[in-house]
XYZ file of C-alpha atoms in Angstrom:
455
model
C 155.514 120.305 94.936
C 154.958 119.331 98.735
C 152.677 120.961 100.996
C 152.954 120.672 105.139
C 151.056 121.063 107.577
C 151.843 123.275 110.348
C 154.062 121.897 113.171
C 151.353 119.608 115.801
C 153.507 117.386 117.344
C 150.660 114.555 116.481
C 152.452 111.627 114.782
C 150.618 110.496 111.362
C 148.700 107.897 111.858
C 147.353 106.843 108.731
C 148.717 107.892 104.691
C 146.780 107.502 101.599
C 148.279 107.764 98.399
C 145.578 109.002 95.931
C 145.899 108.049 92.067
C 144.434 110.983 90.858
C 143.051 113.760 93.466
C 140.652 117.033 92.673
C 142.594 119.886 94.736
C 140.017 122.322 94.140
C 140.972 123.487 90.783
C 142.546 121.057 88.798
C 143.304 117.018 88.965
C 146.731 116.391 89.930
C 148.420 112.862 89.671
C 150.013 111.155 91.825
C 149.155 112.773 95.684
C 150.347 111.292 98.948
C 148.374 112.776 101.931
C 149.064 111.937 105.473
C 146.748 111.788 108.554
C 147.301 113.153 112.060
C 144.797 113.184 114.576
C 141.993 112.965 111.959
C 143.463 116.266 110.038
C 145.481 115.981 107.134
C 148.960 116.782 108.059
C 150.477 116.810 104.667
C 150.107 116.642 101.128
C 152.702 115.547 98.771
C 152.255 115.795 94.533
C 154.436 114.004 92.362
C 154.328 110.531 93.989
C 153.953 108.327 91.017
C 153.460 104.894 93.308
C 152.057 104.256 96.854
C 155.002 104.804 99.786
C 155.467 102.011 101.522
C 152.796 101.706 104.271
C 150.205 103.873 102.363
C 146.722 102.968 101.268
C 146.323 103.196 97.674
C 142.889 105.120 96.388
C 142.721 104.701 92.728
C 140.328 106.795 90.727
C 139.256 110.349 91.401
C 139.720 111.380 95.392
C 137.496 114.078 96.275
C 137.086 116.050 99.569
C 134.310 114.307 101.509
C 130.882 114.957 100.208
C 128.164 117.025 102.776
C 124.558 116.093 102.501
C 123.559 119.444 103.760
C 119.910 118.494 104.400
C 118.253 115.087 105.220
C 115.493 113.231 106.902
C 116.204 109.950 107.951
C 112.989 108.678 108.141
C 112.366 109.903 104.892
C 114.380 106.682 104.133
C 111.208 104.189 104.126
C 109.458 106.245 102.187
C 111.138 105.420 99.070
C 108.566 103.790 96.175
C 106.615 103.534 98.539
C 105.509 107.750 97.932
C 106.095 106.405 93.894
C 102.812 104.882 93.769
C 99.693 106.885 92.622
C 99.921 110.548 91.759
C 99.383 113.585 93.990
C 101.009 116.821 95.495
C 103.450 117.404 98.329
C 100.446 118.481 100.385
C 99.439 114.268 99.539
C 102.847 113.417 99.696
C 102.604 114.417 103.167
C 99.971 112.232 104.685
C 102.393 109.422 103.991
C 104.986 110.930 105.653
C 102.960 111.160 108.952
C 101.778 107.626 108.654
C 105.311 106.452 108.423
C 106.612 108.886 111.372
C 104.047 107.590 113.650
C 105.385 104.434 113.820
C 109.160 105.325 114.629
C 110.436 104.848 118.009
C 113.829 105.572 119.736
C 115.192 102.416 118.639
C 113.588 101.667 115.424
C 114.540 105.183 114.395
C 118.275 104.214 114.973
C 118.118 101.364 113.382
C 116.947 103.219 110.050
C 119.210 106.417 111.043
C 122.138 104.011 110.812
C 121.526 102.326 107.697
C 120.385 105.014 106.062
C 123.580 107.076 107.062
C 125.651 104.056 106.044
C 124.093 104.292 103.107
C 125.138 107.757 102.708
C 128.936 106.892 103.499
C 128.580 104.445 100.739
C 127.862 107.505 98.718
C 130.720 109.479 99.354
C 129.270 111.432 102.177
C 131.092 112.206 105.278
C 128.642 114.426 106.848
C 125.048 115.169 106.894
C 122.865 117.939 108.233
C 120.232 116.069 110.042
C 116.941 118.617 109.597
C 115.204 117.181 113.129
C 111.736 117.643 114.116
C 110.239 113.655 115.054
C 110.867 115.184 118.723
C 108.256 113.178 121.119
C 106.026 110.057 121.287
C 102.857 110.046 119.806
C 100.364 112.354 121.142
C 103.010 115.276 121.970
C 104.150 113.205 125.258
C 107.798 113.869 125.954
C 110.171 110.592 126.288
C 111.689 110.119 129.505
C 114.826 111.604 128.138
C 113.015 114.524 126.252
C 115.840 114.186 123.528
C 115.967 110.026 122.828
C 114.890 110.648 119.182
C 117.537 113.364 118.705
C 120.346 111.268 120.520
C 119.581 108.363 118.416
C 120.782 109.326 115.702
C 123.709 111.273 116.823
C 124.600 108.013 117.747
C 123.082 106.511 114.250
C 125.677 108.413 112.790
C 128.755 107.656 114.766
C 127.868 103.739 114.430
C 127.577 104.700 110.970
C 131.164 106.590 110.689
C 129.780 109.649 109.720
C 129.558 113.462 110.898
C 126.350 114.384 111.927
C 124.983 118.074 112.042
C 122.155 117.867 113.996
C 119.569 120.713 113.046
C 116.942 120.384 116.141
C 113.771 121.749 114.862
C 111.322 124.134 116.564
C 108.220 122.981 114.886
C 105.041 124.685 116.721
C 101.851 124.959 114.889
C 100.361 123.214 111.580
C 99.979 126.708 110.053
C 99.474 130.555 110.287
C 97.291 130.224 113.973
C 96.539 126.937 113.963
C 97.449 124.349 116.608
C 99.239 121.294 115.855
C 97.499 118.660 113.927
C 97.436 114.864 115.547
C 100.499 114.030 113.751
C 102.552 117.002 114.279
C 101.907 117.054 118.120
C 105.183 115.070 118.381
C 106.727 117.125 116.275
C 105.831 120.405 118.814
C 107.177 122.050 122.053
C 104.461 124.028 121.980
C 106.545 127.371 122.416
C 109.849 128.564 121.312
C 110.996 129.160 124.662
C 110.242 125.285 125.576
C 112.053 124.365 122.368
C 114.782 126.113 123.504
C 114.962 124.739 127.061
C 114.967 120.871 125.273
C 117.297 121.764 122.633
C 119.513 122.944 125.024
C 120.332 119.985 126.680
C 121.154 118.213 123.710
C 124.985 117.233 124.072
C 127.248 117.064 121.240
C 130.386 114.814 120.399
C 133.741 114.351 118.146
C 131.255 113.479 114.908
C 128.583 115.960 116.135
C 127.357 119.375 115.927
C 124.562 120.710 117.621
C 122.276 123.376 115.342
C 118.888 124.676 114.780
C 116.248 124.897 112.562
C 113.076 126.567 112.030
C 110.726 124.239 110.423
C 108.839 126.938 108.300
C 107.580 130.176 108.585
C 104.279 128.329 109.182
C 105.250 126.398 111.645
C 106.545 128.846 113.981
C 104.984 131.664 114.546
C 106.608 135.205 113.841
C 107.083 136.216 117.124
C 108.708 133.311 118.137
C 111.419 133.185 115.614
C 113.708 135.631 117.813
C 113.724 133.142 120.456
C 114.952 130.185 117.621
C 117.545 132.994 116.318
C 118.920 133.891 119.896
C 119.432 130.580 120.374
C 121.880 129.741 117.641
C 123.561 133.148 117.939
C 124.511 132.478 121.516
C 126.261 128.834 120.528
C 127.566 130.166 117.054
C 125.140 127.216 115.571
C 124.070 127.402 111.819
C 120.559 127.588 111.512
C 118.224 126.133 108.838
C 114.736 126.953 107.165
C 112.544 124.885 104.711
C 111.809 128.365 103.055
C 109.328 128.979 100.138
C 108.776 125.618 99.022
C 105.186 125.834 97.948
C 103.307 128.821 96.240
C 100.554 127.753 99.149
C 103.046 128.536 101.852
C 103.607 132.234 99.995
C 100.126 132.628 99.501
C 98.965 131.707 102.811
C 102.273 133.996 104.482
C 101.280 137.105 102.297
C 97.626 136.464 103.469
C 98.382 136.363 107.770
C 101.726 138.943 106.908
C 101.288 140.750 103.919
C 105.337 140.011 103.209
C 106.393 136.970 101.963
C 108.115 134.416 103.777
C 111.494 135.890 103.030
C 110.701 139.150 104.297
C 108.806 138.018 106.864
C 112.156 136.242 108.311
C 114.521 138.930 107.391
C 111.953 141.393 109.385
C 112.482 139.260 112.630
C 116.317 138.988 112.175
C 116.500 135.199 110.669
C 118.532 135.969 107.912
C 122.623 135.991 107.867
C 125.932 134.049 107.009
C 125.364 131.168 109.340
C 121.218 130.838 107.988
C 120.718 128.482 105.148
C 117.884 128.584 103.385
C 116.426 124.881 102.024
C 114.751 125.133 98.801
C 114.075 128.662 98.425
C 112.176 127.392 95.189
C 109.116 130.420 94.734
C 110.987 133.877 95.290
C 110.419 136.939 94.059
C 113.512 139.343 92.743
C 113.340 141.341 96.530
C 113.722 137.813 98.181
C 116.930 136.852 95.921
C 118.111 140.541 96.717
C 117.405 139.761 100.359
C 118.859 136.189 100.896
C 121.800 137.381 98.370
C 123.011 140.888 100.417
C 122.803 138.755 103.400
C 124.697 136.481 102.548
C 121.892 133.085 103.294
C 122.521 130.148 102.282
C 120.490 128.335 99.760
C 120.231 124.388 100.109
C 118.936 123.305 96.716
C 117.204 119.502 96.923
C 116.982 118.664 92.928
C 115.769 115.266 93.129
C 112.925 115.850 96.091
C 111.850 119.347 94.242
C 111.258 117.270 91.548
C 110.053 114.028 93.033
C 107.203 115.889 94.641
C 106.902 118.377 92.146
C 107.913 121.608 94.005
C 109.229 123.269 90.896
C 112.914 124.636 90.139
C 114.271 127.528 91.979
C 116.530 130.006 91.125
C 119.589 128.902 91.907
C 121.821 130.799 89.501
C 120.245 134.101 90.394
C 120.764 132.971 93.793
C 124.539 132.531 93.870
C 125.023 136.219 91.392
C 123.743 137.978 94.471
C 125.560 136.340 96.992
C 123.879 133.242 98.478
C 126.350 130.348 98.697
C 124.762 127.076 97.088
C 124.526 123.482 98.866
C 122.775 120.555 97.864
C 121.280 117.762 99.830
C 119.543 114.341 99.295
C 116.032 115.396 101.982
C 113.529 113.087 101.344
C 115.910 110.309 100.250
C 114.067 109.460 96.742
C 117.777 108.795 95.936
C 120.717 109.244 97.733
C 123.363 110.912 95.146
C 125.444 113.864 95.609
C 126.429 113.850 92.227
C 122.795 113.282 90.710
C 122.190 116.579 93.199
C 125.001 118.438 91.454
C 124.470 117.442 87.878
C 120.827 118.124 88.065
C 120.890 121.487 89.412
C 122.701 122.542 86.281
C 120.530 120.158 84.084
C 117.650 121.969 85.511
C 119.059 125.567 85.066
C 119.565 124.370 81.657
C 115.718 123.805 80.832
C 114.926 126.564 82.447
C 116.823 128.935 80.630
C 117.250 126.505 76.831
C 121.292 127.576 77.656
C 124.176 124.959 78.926
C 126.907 125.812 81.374
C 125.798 127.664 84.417
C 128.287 126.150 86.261
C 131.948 124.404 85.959
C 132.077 120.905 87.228
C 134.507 122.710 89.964
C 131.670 125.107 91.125
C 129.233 122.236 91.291
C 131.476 119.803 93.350
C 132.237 122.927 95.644
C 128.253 123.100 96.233
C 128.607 119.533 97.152
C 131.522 119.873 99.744
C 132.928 122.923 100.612
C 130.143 124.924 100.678
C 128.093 122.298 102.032
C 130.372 121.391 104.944
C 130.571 125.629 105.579
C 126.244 125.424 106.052
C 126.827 122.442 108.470
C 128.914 124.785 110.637
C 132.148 123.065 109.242
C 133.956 125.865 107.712
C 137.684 124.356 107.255
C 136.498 120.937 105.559
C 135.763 120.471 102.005
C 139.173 120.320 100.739
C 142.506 118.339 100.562
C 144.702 120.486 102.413
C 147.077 120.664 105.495
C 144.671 120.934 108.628
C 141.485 120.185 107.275
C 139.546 117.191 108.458
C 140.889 114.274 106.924
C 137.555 113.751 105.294
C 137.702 112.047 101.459
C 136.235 109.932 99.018
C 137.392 108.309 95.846
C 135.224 107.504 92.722
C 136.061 105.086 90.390
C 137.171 106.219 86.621
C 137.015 102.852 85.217
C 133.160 101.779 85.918
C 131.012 101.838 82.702
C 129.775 105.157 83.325
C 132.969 106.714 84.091
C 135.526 104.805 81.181
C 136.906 106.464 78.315
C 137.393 110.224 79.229
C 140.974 111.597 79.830
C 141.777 112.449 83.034
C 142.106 116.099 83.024
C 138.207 115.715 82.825
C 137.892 113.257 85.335
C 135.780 115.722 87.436
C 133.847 116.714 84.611
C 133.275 112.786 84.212
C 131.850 112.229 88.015
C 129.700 115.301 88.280
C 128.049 114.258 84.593
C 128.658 110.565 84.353
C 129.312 108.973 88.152
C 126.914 108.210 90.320
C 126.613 107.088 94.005
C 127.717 103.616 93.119
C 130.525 104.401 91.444
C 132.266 105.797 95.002
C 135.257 103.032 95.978
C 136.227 104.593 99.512
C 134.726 106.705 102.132
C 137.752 108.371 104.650
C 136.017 110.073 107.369
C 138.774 112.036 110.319
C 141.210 109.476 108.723
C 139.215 106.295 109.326
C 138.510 103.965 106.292
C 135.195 103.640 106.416
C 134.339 102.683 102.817
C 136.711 100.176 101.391
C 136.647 99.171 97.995
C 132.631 99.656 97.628
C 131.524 97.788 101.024
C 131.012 99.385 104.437
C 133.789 98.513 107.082
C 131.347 99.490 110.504
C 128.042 98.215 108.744
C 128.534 94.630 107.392
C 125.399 94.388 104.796
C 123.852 97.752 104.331
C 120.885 96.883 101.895
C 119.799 94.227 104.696
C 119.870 96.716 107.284
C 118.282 99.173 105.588
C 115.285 96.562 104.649
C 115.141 94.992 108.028
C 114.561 98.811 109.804
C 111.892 99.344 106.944
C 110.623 96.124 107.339
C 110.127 96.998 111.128
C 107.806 100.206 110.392
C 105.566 98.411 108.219
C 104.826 95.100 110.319
């Protein structure tokens, strides 16, 4: 069988002949696919050696992985937030201490490696949740978006896509004023949000999005603004939504709705909203974010690292909410160990196995995830989508042994980030045979931009 592209008139300029490839359904043998202009261009099956000229990718090629929520800074703060025991609401002094200390430059530094570490992963594009807006004390930088910038550019250097979610973060909670540490996260107003966010440029790697921080963070009658905002640019917008009992408790005490309600009363909710966490719901919020069609970014290893709890992701998806999954606070940084362990978690939940197919849960991790980013035609191997893939290997320890019919059964159960051989991002090898081709020794930039925060 041989699928084309249709007719661009841009020459192929790269072709990768893939040992064994997922196309969405099954794993098929022996696939040729050719690059033009960083879109796949075609996509031959039945090619039982390498053409001459191609690049050979032997193991399991997948569609390009999307980290659909992250925090680079979050980066340093791994072990480190290991030591003692605590709450998120602890959790989060550390986090200020470390953001404190970040500057334009040192905050590229760690953007890059940490993104490089990502492409190392398997992932070719991240949603960047953004809210480390100003200097310390709330003043704004000489060019009011140098934190933002930087790692748009972190990303590039680091060959990846960047969705960059700027964050309207306003108040510490229901009518109160920013604390010390949050004043550079705050514009003070929506409308002064806006103004800054709106000058933020974007680029060939880069989308330009929104968030809202929380529903206590920005105050109900300034969520239109945020809303208006993306609507006029066709932007996705993101919410950290429901992650604590205390932030349902303390909405239902200043609202009398929860937070769900509360954002679907002011117009928040919708196909191009995603939802991050949505861990404490009650059955009118899943009916709510479901009908709606919200997205629902589930963060398995930070829900558990800091304790958050499990939310309903299976009741989620049965009313309509398409899943993602992202690596957020960076306690690891494994698509698959986000995949497997949403089902894992379903499972002790509910003492039954098999919520979803390996197919459904590497969809979460691509397609679906790529869609929330504001990326709706990547996330699979086929003629015009970005040529954006990554190949895991089948014969590591962890992966050895299982036929390959299973093989994607084997990387969403087995694999993890280190089994991932090659990163292809718009065409461009930018993980070769497990090592970075842009950044030359990842673990020593990643500890020398650590290194920097803490001296």
């Amino acid at each position: 069988m041989q699928l084309t592209a249709q007719p661009t008139g841009t020459p192929v300029t790269a072709t990768y002949w893939m040992s064994h490839a997922w196309l969405g359904t099954h794993v098929e043998p022996g696939v040729t696919l050719d690059v033009a202009g960083g879109r796949v261009a075609g996509v031959r099956t039945g090619t039982d050696a390498p053409p001459p000229g191609a690049v050979a990718l032997r193991g399991l090629t997948l569609p390009g992985l999307a980290n659909t929520h992250s925090h680079a800074f979050h980066r340093a703060l791994r072990s480190t937030a290991q030591v003692g025991s605590g709450t998120f609401w602890t959790w989060r002094e550390l986090m200020y201490r470390t953001a404190s200390r970040l500057t334009p430059d040192t905050y590229f530094d760690l953007a890059r490696a940490t993104y490089a570490e990502m492409a190392l992963a398997g992932i070719t594009a991240v949603g960047e949740f953004h809210y480390l807006h100003h200097a310390p004390g709330g003043t704004p930088y000489d060019d009011p978006n140098a934190m933002g910038e930087a790692l748009v550019a972190a990303a590039g250097e680091a060959g990846i896509r960047i969705t960059l979610l700027d964050t309207a973060y306003l108040a510490a909670g229901f009518g109160e004023k920013p604390n010390r540490h949050q004043l550079r996260f705050s514009d003070t107003t929506a409308e002064a949000w806006a103004e800054r966010a709106s000058l933020i440029k974007g680029a060939d790697h880069a989308l330009i999005g929104a968030a809202i921080h929380s529903v206590r963070a920005v105050p109900a009658g300034q969520l239109a603004t945020v809303v208006r905002w993306a609507e006029d640019r066709g932007a996705p917008l993101h919410v950290h939504l429901s992650e604590q009992t205390a932030e349902n408790d303390a909405c239902l005490a200043a609202h009398g709705r929860t937070p769900t309600r509360l954002l679907a009363d002011h117009g928040v909710l919708g196909p191009r909203t995603t939802g991050v966490h949505n861990t404490h719901l009650t059955a009118e919020d899943i009916q709510l974010l479901g009908s709606s069609a919200t997205g629902t970014c589930m963060c398995p290893t930070t829900e558990r690292d800091l304790a958050d709890g499990i939310g309903p992701a299976a009741a989620l998806q049965r009313a309509g909410s398409p899943l993602s999954l992202g690596s957020d606070s960076h306690a690891v940084i494994d698509l698959f160990e986000e995949a497997r362990a949403m089902e894992l978690n379903e499972r002790l939940r509910t003492h039954v196995r098999g919520h979803w197919t390996a197919a459904a849960l590497l969809r979460a991790a691509s397609a679906d995830g790529h869609a929330a980013l504001g990326r709706p035609d990547a996330g699979t191997l086929e003629p015009g989508a970005p040529a954006d893939l990554t190949t895991v290997a089948l014969d590591s320890v962890r992966t050895a042994g299982p036929v390959t019919r299973l093989a994607a059964e084997t990387v969403v159960f087995a694999a993890g980030a280190a089994d991932v051989r090659h990163t292809v991002v718009a065409g461009r090898h930018i993980v070769r045979d497990g090592r970075h081709t842009l950044v030359q020794d990842v673990p020593r930039a990643l500890a020398e931009a650590i290194a920097a925060l803490h001296g």
